[in-house]
Amino acid sequence: MCGITGWVAYRHDLGSERDVVDAMTETMSCRGPDARGTWFAPHVALGHRRLAVIDLPGGEQPMTTEVTSEGREITLGMVYSGEVYNYTELRDELRRRGHTFRTDSDTEVVLRAYAEWGTAFAERLNGMYALAIWDPRIETLVMVRDRMGIKPFFYYLTADGVLFGSEPKAILANPAVPAVVEADGLRELLTATKTPGRSLWAGMHEVEPGTVVTVDRSGIRASTYWRLETKEHTDDQDTSVAQVRELLDDITRRQLIADVPRCVLLSGGLDSSAITALAAGQLAEEGGKVRSFAVDFVGQEENFQATELRGTPDTPYVHDVADKVKSQHSDIVLDNAVLTDPEIRRKVIRANDAPMGGDIFNSLYLLFSAIREQSTVALSGESADEVFGGYLWFHDAEVRKRETFPWIAYAVSRRPEGHVSVLNRNILKKLDLGGHLRDRYADSVREVQRLDGESDEEWTMRKICYLHLTRFVRILLDRKDRMSMAVGLEVRVPFCDHRLVEYVYNTPWSMKTFDGKEKSLLRAATRDVLPESVAERKKSPYPQTQDPAYVDALADQVRGLLADHHSVFDLVDRKTLEPLALTPTPESRRHLEQTLSLATWLDLYHPDIKLN
């Protein structure tokens, strides 16, 4: 796992821009603390920061290889972030085709795969990756992103080429790129729609998941090498359960490969517990033990109150799993002082390049920081709810009727009476977030293919599953990536293996819920390795502190902003916020977090916000 950046300029000598390229590369130092490198050739500069995971001495980047073109040797250059889990099979095939390898890294396999198959190589990769290859034979930059969008990848077109980076901060480090945010960027930020290709920053785009983007002298082109497609599911229930288990066994085995310490993230829910148990069993075959980590909060047992979303605290279930699989387990216990620390908030906002913060972001950052002291790679249960249908709103008849994104419909339906936004009303009027949501929802569902003969109920659930796998999951994957890579921890997501996603997506909803509960297929496929308590536990999302002192601390910091007449009140309505900060309640929490995140972002980035 690494951080990448680069610059292509067809009418500019980049040899004179080494300081700028170095600055762009250094913004990725958290993502790659182990090594750095840059590479220059006519029209191109590539930068890389490395987190060494496989072939520690041999995987340095940027990586180059020689190819023959019109009787002469030409050098291909590449920067690559991520992991390809089937690289050993690809290496064997390339060897049969005459390739020789000087390293044991997956990086060299990826580069030589491009040399052999051109852009069609992307279809052969199984993994999480964002990569860029400069091909001087056709003076073209080739950018590729994994199928599910696990690894972030941004680009910015210039007058004579393109800038790119793992994160916006790499591109914003180039003086040619102004830090401008326009109305469309704010709409994406405030509505949680994750429109493919869109970015908060004006002029900046994401390489869409499952896409190859090429840039040459004539311009930019994008081609899709993978999309989520509707197919008839012909396996019966027992066969489907067995196939899910077979896939999970293979995926876990592949994703445990690393030359550095590994661990699992354990929450005591079905998803992370299944991965923990499967990993424990496989490592036991090698005479090893799995390491597991969980997050908890000071006073959580005393302060915990059951809600519709969180019916039970995590810790008892975490310990049930750890005891059953005999993992080397650690609880990372956080207190309010660190959760509300302004310096932690700054690190989180800096990692996101956006005003996205709050206790979930902060606790993830702190959890990953603690894990990084002992491990470099972690396996996560992230994305199982999107794949198998785990969220409450999948099972809410009223939410399913709404012609909008179901996670938004659910949130709106649970708002307390008298709910108001703290954002400036004139800005909200200009943004027309309701219109944006309607347009984005209509665009999204047009992508979904209906199966011939599919019932109305199955069609409704197919659309809901599709929206989660192509929109909502990307929000969570981005959060996971930014918080983990900010401390140099590689987090792998077995449930995002495209083979599993494709298979389960096409199982009927009736099969996904055959036992009358959420995630029936996953439960049945892994029940034999789980404690009964976990197998029967209802879905509970990532935990949050329930200590009232947390909200009090936020309110105290917001009162400081009010006293200082901070520029955040160009975006936030002061009169609406004041009573929430003076007499805070649990319902004030989200508004206080949003205000503090916006203020921190303004202080760090000084964005030029243009709404006209």
XYZ file of C-alpha atoms in Angstrom:
612
model
C 0.000 0.000 0.000
C 1.369 3.355 -0.962
C 0.712 6.883 -2.132
C 1.117 7.869 -5.767
C 1.195 11.105 -7.703
C 2.306 12.389 -11.076
C 2.230 15.024 -13.768
C 2.000 14.769 -17.545
C 2.710 17.908 -19.581
C 3.086 17.722 -23.358
C 4.234 21.322 -23.784
C 6.301 21.738 -20.644
C 9.729 20.596 -19.449
C 9.044 18.895 -16.138
C 12.745 18.574 -15.450
C 12.541 22.140 -14.157
C 9.664 21.229 -11.828
C 11.460 18.814 -9.519
C 10.694 20.857 -6.431
C 6.972 20.832 -7.247
C 6.960 17.089 -7.940
C 8.824 16.509 -4.661
C 6.215 18.572 -2.815
C 3.382 16.608 -4.422
C 5.092 13.355 -3.484
C 5.701 14.387 0.116
C 2.000 14.985 0.712
C 1.719 11.175 0.474
C 4.331 10.492 3.175
C 1.747 9.173 5.664
C 0.524 6.665 3.109
C 4.068 5.506 2.454
C 6.436 6.005 5.392
C 9.039 3.435 4.289
C 10.530 4.915 1.096
C 10.140 7.631 -1.511
C 11.049 7.971 -5.158
C 10.482 10.072 -8.258
C 11.032 9.342 -11.935
C 11.265 11.773 -14.826
C 11.045 11.176 -18.557
C 10.047 13.429 -21.467
C 6.576 14.829 -20.729
C 6.107 12.949 -17.446
C 7.050 12.918 -13.775
C 5.973 10.180 -11.348
C 6.167 10.281 -7.553
C 5.749 7.511 -5.002
C 5.714 6.985 -1.247
C 5.980 3.338 -0.194
C 4.456 1.278 2.576
C 6.408 -1.961 2.234
C 4.196 -5.060 2.562
C 5.390 -7.648 0.008
C 9.023 -8.196 -1.058
C 10.367 -5.513 1.267
C 13.712 -5.009 -0.521
C 12.447 -5.537 -4.080
C 9.274 -3.504 -4.545
C 10.681 0.023 -4.722
C 8.927 2.543 -6.941
C 8.515 4.220 -9.339
C 9.221 0.944 -11.148
C 10.376 0.680 -14.738
C 10.746 -2.099 -17.282
C 12.125 -2.259 -20.777
C 10.034 -3.216 -23.819
C 11.019 -3.428 -27.459
C 9.274 -1.091 -29.875
C 10.241 -0.793 -33.546
C 13.578 -2.424 -32.863
C 14.604 -0.277 -29.899
C 14.332 -0.469 -26.125
C 11.664 1.722 -24.548
C 11.166 2.278 -20.803
C 7.728 1.952 -19.238
C 7.316 3.660 -15.851
C 4.707 2.946 -13.177
C 3.519 4.043 -9.743
C 1.144 1.709 -7.972
C -0.817 1.692 -4.718
C -2.545 -1.374 -3.348
C -2.286 -5.136 -3.542
C -3.030 -7.670 -6.268
C -3.966 -10.921 -4.584
C -3.597 -13.190 -7.616
C -0.130 -11.966 -8.520
C 1.521 -15.372 -8.118
C -0.780 -16.921 -10.746
C -0.228 -13.965 -13.066
C 3.537 -14.214 -12.587
C 3.469 -17.909 -13.518
C 1.495 -17.141 -16.667
C 3.842 -14.306 -17.637
C 6.847 -16.569 -17.127
C 5.319 -19.075 -19.513
C 5.056 -16.223 -21.984
C 8.772 -15.493 -21.684
C 8.961 -12.822 -19.018
C 11.706 -12.882 -16.413
C 11.412 -11.189 -13.023
C 14.026 -9.409 -10.958
C 11.848 -9.064 -7.808
C 9.207 -11.050 -5.923
C 6.826 -8.085 -5.729
C 3.297 -7.831 -7.068
C 4.313 -4.419 -8.433
C 6.571 -5.940 -11.080
C 3.871 -8.454 -12.008
C 1.391 -5.620 -12.617
C 3.848 -3.670 -14.780
C 4.818 -6.685 -16.856
C 1.154 -7.626 -17.213
C 0.588 -4.261 -18.892
C 3.615 -4.836 -21.113
C 2.104 -8.172 -22.186
C -1.597 -7.384 -22.527
C -1.885 -3.601 -22.728
C -4.888 -2.013 -21.023
C -6.705 -5.381 -21.118
C -4.449 -6.431 -18.226
C -6.855 -4.727 -15.797
C -9.444 -7.467 -16.336
C -6.956 -10.037 -14.993
C -6.282 -8.319 -11.658
C -7.901 -9.380 -8.395
C -7.262 -6.868 -5.660
C -7.404 -3.271 -4.521
C -5.304 -0.853 -6.531
C -4.813 2.552 -8.078
C -1.989 2.727 -10.599
C -0.589 4.888 -13.348
C 1.671 3.738 -16.192
C 3.525 5.983 -18.616
C 3.839 4.362 -22.047
C 6.282 6.367 -24.186
C 5.518 4.252 -27.270
C 2.204 6.097 -27.578
C 2.981 9.012 -25.225
C 0.051 7.995 -23.063
C -0.672 7.897 -19.356
C -2.777 4.893 -18.346
C -4.657 5.187 -15.018
C -6.471 2.162 -13.543
C -8.636 1.792 -10.437
C -9.921 -1.383 -8.800
C -13.465 -2.612 -9.393
C -15.052 -1.536 -6.101
C -13.165 1.730 -5.560
C -11.265 0.492 -2.520
C -8.227 2.623 -3.311
C -8.774 6.342 -3.979
C -7.547 7.932 -7.218
C -7.973 11.551 -8.369
C -6.945 13.518 -11.456
C -7.041 17.108 -12.685
C -6.827 18.021 -16.364
C -4.492 20.871 -17.295
C -4.043 22.871 -20.487
C -1.416 20.429 -21.766
C -1.868 17.227 -19.787
C -2.960 15.965 -16.383
C -2.077 15.849 -12.679
C -3.018 12.861 -10.534
C -2.716 11.547 -7.001
C -3.980 9.055 -4.464
C -5.534 11.973 -2.611
C -6.525 15.539 -3.565
C -3.761 16.984 -1.402
C -1.144 15.716 -3.857
C -2.795 17.625 -6.704
C -3.485 20.711 -4.590
C 0.253 20.867 -3.806
C 0.827 21.919 -7.424
C 0.702 25.754 -7.696
C -1.289 25.435 -10.924
C -4.306 24.069 -9.027
C -6.425 26.545 -7.061
C -8.242 25.286 -3.948
C -11.712 26.073 -5.256
C -14.971 24.480 -4.139
C -18.075 25.031 -6.233
C -21.745 24.266 -5.686
C -21.573 20.721 -7.085
C -18.757 19.856 -4.703
C -20.728 21.073 -1.693
C -23.788 19.145 -2.877
C -21.777 15.936 -2.924
C -20.342 16.685 0.504
C -23.703 17.404 2.129
C -25.874 14.668 0.617
C -23.795 11.465 0.903
C -24.583 10.416 -2.669
C -21.016 9.621 -3.826
C -21.690 10.276 -7.494
C -19.099 8.326 -9.519
C -16.281 10.508 -10.788
C -17.199 13.576 -8.711
C -14.948 15.356 -6.225
C -15.341 18.102 -3.638
C -12.681 20.183 -5.394
C -13.479 22.100 -8.586
C -11.888 20.635 -11.709
C -10.837 17.474 -9.876
C -12.304 14.086 -10.720
C -12.083 10.548 -9.428
C -11.024 7.712 -11.659
C -14.220 5.708 -11.452
C -14.032 2.188 -10.025
C -13.570 -0.527 -12.626
C -12.283 2.014 -15.137
C -9.190 2.602 -17.272
C -8.551 6.288 -18.029
C -6.005 7.205 -20.704
C -4.566 10.643 -21.374
C -2.614 11.475 -24.542
C -2.010 14.517 -26.740
C -5.546 14.359 -28.133
C -7.259 14.356 -24.756
C -8.791 11.962 -22.238
C -10.755 8.730 -22.662
C -12.331 6.353 -20.162
C -13.271 2.723 -20.678
C -15.056 0.464 -18.201
C -13.498 -2.955 -17.666
C -15.944 -4.033 -14.926
C -19.443 -3.124 -13.827
C -21.995 -4.757 -11.574
C -24.270 -6.692 -13.899
C -27.550 -8.533 -13.460
C -27.391 -12.270 -14.095
C -29.751 -15.123 -13.384
C -28.889 -17.043 -10.218
C -29.417 -20.759 -10.742
C -27.897 -22.270 -7.568
C -30.222 -23.499 -4.837
C -29.933 -22.322 -1.236
C -27.552 -25.009 0.017
C -25.295 -24.625 -3.010
C -25.294 -20.837 -2.593
C -24.292 -21.086 1.065
C -21.494 -23.503 0.156
C -20.282 -21.232 -2.638
C -20.198 -18.208 -0.324
C -18.081 -20.199 2.139
C -15.757 -21.452 -0.580
C -15.228 -17.926 -1.849
C -14.625 -16.547 1.660
C -12.059 -19.251 2.411
C -10.160 -18.456 -0.786
C -10.416 -14.684 -0.348
C -9.200 -14.790 3.247
C -6.277 -17.026 2.353
C -5.208 -14.668 -0.427
C -5.562 -11.553 1.694
C -3.482 -12.942 4.545
C -0.395 -12.912 2.313
C 2.124 -10.335 3.531
C 5.763 -10.092 4.578
C 4.874 -7.896 7.582
C 2.792 -8.385 10.781
C -0.935 -8.937 10.118
C -4.071 -8.630 12.241
C -7.864 -8.410 12.021
C -10.297 -5.701 13.093
C -12.882 -7.248 15.408
C -16.157 -5.593 16.441
C -18.081 -8.637 17.669
C -20.517 -8.388 14.765
C -21.144 -11.159 12.258
C -18.921 -9.665 9.540
C -15.667 -9.020 11.372
C -16.129 -12.128 13.511
C -16.433 -14.301 10.404
C -13.202 -12.899 8.949
C -11.447 -13.260 12.310
C -12.520 -16.883 12.673
C -11.581 -17.839 9.098
C -8.210 -16.112 9.410
C -7.574 -17.808 12.761
C -8.264 -21.219 11.292
C -5.985 -20.684 8.326
C -3.132 -19.288 10.391
C -3.491 -22.189 12.845
C -2.775 -24.551 9.933
C 0.627 -22.829 9.698
C 1.171 -22.968 13.455
C 0.346 -19.285 13.911
C -2.178 -17.190 15.826
C -4.293 -14.325 14.608
C -3.988 -10.937 16.276
C -7.244 -9.035 16.790
C -8.021 -5.474 17.816
C -11.250 -3.796 18.918
C -12.177 -0.248 19.857
C -13.926 0.677 23.099
C -14.532 3.821 25.104
C -13.904 4.769 28.707
C -17.171 4.409 30.616
C -18.980 2.747 27.715
C -20.415 -0.026 29.880
C -21.896 2.440 32.365
C -23.053 4.953 29.732
C -24.409 2.518 27.144
C -28.067 2.925 26.239
C -29.678 0.651 23.661
C -31.013 2.327 20.522
C -32.713 1.098 17.379
C -29.353 0.991 15.621
C -27.186 -0.207 18.502
C -29.034 -2.731 20.618
C -26.025 -4.149 22.458
C -22.466 -3.052 23.325
C -19.684 -4.705 21.327
C -17.200 -5.765 23.982
C -18.876 -8.948 25.307
C -19.230 -10.299 21.769
C -15.664 -9.296 20.885
C -14.391 -11.313 23.820
C -16.596 -14.291 22.918
C -14.937 -14.436 19.500
C -11.434 -13.865 20.828
C -11.897 -16.672 23.334
C -13.316 -19.102 20.772
C -10.618 -18.583 18.120
C -7.852 -18.032 20.725
C -6.671 -14.816 19.139
C -4.022 -12.537 20.603
C -6.529 -9.816 21.358
C -6.231 -6.169 22.402
C -8.955 -3.660 23.245
C -8.028 -0.103 22.313
C -9.879 2.051 24.875
C -10.340 5.740 24.043
C -11.395 8.615 26.276
C -13.092 11.924 25.579
C -9.873 13.885 25.831
C -8.426 12.246 22.718
C -11.755 11.997 20.878
C -12.256 15.763 21.147
C -8.603 16.779 20.817
C -8.423 19.560 18.178
C -5.087 18.209 16.957
C -6.640 14.805 16.218
C -9.459 16.594 14.408
C -6.914 18.468 12.289
C -5.197 15.210 11.363
C -8.524 13.647 10.415
C -9.614 16.601 8.272
C -6.190 16.721 6.655
C -6.429 13.018 5.864
C -9.865 13.507 4.287
C -9.070 16.731 2.417
C -12.665 17.571 3.354
C -14.704 18.725 6.365
C -15.604 15.178 7.328
C -15.030 14.435 10.989
C -16.662 13.475 14.242
C -16.152 10.771 16.809
C -16.360 7.881 14.316
C -13.598 9.367 12.162
C -11.542 10.321 15.206
C -11.896 6.933 16.866
C -10.991 5.120 13.651
C -7.884 7.274 13.306
C -6.892 6.577 16.918
C -7.672 2.865 16.635
C -5.570 2.553 13.495
C -2.755 4.551 15.095
C -2.623 2.121 18.007
C -2.763 -0.922 15.720
C 0.043 0.460 13.533
C 2.424 0.201 16.487
C 2.090 -3.596 16.262
C 0.868 -4.465 12.740
C 1.177 -3.167 9.192
C -1.727 -5.037 7.572
C -5.263 -5.516 8.933
C -8.239 -7.422 7.563
C -11.639 -5.801 8.030
C -15.288 -6.856 7.891
C -16.144 -3.640 6.014
C -18.725 -3.914 3.195
C -20.492 -7.121 4.258
C -23.651 -5.141 5.048
C -23.714 -3.758 1.514
C -23.034 -7.166 -0.041
C -25.405 -9.292 2.062
C -28.083 -6.724 2.979
C -27.377 -6.033 6.633
C -28.556 -2.504 7.364
C -31.873 -1.867 9.110
C -33.196 0.129 6.182
C -32.941 -2.907 3.887
C -35.689 -4.388 6.037
C -37.840 -1.274 6.604
C -40.981 -1.506 4.440
C -41.574 2.265 4.515
C -38.014 3.126 3.538
C -38.111 0.640 0.673
C -41.050 2.532 -0.836
C -39.190 5.837 -1.016
C -37.837 6.948 -4.384
C -34.487 8.054 -2.983
C -31.287 6.633 -1.524
C -32.430 4.308 1.283
C -29.808 5.380 3.821
C -30.998 8.964 3.399
C -34.667 7.987 3.594
C -33.959 6.096 6.809
C -32.051 9.018 8.365
C -34.813 11.472 7.470
C -37.493 9.186 8.909
C -35.647 9.060 12.254
C -35.008 12.780 12.644
C -36.284 14.207 15.919
C -39.232 16.574 15.816
C -38.119 20.138 15.179
C -34.908 19.085 13.408
C -33.118 21.989 11.725
C -29.891 22.359 9.799
C -27.227 24.662 11.182
C -26.037 25.558 7.686
C -26.676 29.018 6.274
C -30.194 29.055 4.809
C -29.233 31.163 1.795
C -26.519 28.662 0.914
C -28.933 25.744 1.294
C -31.399 27.505 -0.991
C -28.725 27.970 -3.664
C -27.597 24.371 -3.403
C -31.130 22.878 -3.711
C -30.032 19.626 -2.094
C -33.442 18.059 -2.635
C -33.183 18.564 -6.378
C -29.650 17.208 -6.364
C -30.799 14.071 -4.539
C -33.655 13.491 -6.967
C -31.365 13.847 -9.983
C -28.618 11.638 -8.598
C -31.099 8.951 -7.547
C -32.714 8.910 -10.991
C -29.286 8.628 -12.631
C -28.323 5.782 -10.301
C -31.345 3.542 -10.775
C -31.167 3.940 -14.557
C -27.942 1.939 -14.395
C -29.648 -1.123 -12.880
C -30.618 -3.996 -15.148
C -33.863 -5.844 -14.357
C -33.901 -9.607 -14.721
C -36.562 -11.015 -17.043
C -39.513 -12.177 -14.972
C -38.235 -10.541 -11.786
C -41.012 -9.748 -9.290
C -41.618 -6.170 -8.205
C -40.291 -6.933 -4.705
C -37.115 -8.541 -6.043
C -36.654 -5.619 -8.460
C -36.987 -3.116 -5.617
C -34.401 -4.971 -3.560
C -32.060 -5.334 -6.525
C -32.070 -1.557 -6.931
C -31.435 -1.047 -3.225
C -28.550 -3.550 -3.264
C -27.098 -1.891 -6.368
C -27.188 1.566 -4.778
C -25.316 0.269 -1.744
C -22.659 -1.498 -3.820
C -22.034 1.414 -6.182
C -22.593 4.446 -3.928
C -22.872 3.887 -0.189
C -20.027 1.381 0.092
C -17.658 3.860 -1.537
C -18.316 6.395 1.221
C -17.276 3.854 3.850
C -14.339 2.529 1.833
C -13.018 6.053 1.428
C -13.351 6.692 5.168
C -11.545 3.454 5.953
C -8.750 4.160 3.486
C -8.130 7.749 4.557
C -8.086 7.016 8.290
C -5.893 3.920 7.992
C -3.433 5.270 5.437
C -3.037 8.483 7.438
C -1.045 6.335 9.875
C 0.487 3.940 7.339
C -1.799 0.960 8.060
C -3.005 -1.155 5.150
C -6.588 -2.313 5.710
C -7.841 -5.061 3.406
C -11.526 -5.717 2.736
C -12.243 -9.365 1.895
C -15.958 -8.742 1.366
C -15.111 -6.459 -1.585
C -13.621 -9.258 -3.674
C -15.494 -8.818 -6.953
C -16.188 -12.546 -7.276
C -18.133 -12.523 -4.003
C -19.866 -9.238 -4.827
C -21.042 -10.496 -8.225
C -22.249 -13.805 -6.841
C -24.192 -12.496 -3.850
C -25.628 -9.498 -5.734
C -27.436 -11.887 -8.054
C -28.865 -14.130 -5.352
C -32.576 -13.381 -4.868
C -33.552 -11.243 -1.882
C -35.620 -14.144 -0.600
C -32.408 -16.176 -0.390
C -30.477 -13.343 1.269
C -33.081 -13.420 4.059
C -34.084 -17.086 4.059
C -33.882 -17.458 7.864
C -35.944 -14.328 8.529
C -32.866 -12.305 9.532
C -30.377 -10.028 7.866
C -27.346 -11.522 6.087
C -28.738 -15.069 6.074
C -26.207 -16.344 3.528
C -23.204 -15.078 5.481
C -24.539 -16.401 8.768
C -25.189 -19.856 7.323
C -21.818 -19.935 5.558
C -19.798 -19.167 8.707
C -21.942 -20.328 11.628
C -19.688 -23.342 12.259
C -16.728 -21.116 13.206
C -18.644 -18.538 15.282
C -19.797 -18.396 18.887
C -23.569 -18.846 19.065
C -23.894 -15.419 20.683
C -22.395 -13.750 17.620
C -24.221 -15.910 15.081
C -27.531 -14.771 16.629
C -26.557 -11.145 17.279
C -28.484 -8.449 15.403
C -26.648 -5.980 13.215
C -24.920 -3.232 15.197
C -22.901 -0.525 13.417
C -19.485 0.847 14.322
C -19.656 2.012 17.964
C -19.816 5.569 19.233
C -19.135 6.916 22.689
C -22.295 7.657 24.654
C -20.604 9.678 27.369
C -22.490 12.999 27.810
C -19.152 14.664 28.546
C -18.213 14.152 24.869
C -20.974 16.494 23.702
C -20.140 18.959 26.475
C -16.528 19.133 25.279
C -17.664 19.771 21.684
C -20.002 22.521 22.843
C -17.177 24.210 24.736
C -15.048 24.283 21.571
C -17.937 25.637 19.479
C -18.467 28.410 22.053
C -14.859 29.355 21.381
C -15.632 29.697 17.654
C -18.633 31.870 18.485
C -16.521 34.134 20.679
C -13.822 34.431 18.004
C -16.303 35.271 15.203
C -14.750 32.504 13.125
C -15.151 32.486 9.333
C -17.116 29.239 9.643
C -20.158 31.440 10.224
C -20.111 32.328 6.548
C -21.369 28.744 6.127
C -23.085 28.048 9.458
C -26.061 29.976 10.791
C -24.886 31.539 14.029
C -28.350 32.067 15.524
C -29.304 28.428 14.990
C -26.055 27.129 16.437
C -25.814 29.319 19.548
C -28.511 27.603 21.645
C -27.142 24.169 20.685
C -23.728 25.173 22.009
C -25.009 26.957 25.129
C -27.294 24.120 26.281
C -26.007 21.006 24.517
C -28.064 17.825 24.302
C -27.354 14.477 22.619
C -29.291 15.788 19.598
C -26.773 18.672 19.318
C -23.932 16.255 18.654
C -24.056 16.078 14.857
C -24.405 19.853 14.460
C -21.478 20.557 16.786
C -19.285 18.000 15.000
C -20.219 19.426 11.600
C -19.387 22.974 12.676
C -16.014 22.035 14.152
C -15.121 20.011 11.066
C -16.003 22.893 8.750
C -14.006 25.356 10.857
C -10.947 23.097 10.874
C -11.170 22.563 7.115
C -11.382 26.314 6.487
C -8.328 26.893 8.685
C -6.285 24.198 6.927
C -7.218 24.726 3.270
C -8.551 28.292 2.973
C -10.799 27.194 0.096
C -12.271 29.681 -2.342
C -15.970 28.761 -2.191
C -17.893 29.786 -5.319
C -21.630 29.130 -5.402
C -22.564 31.112 -8.515
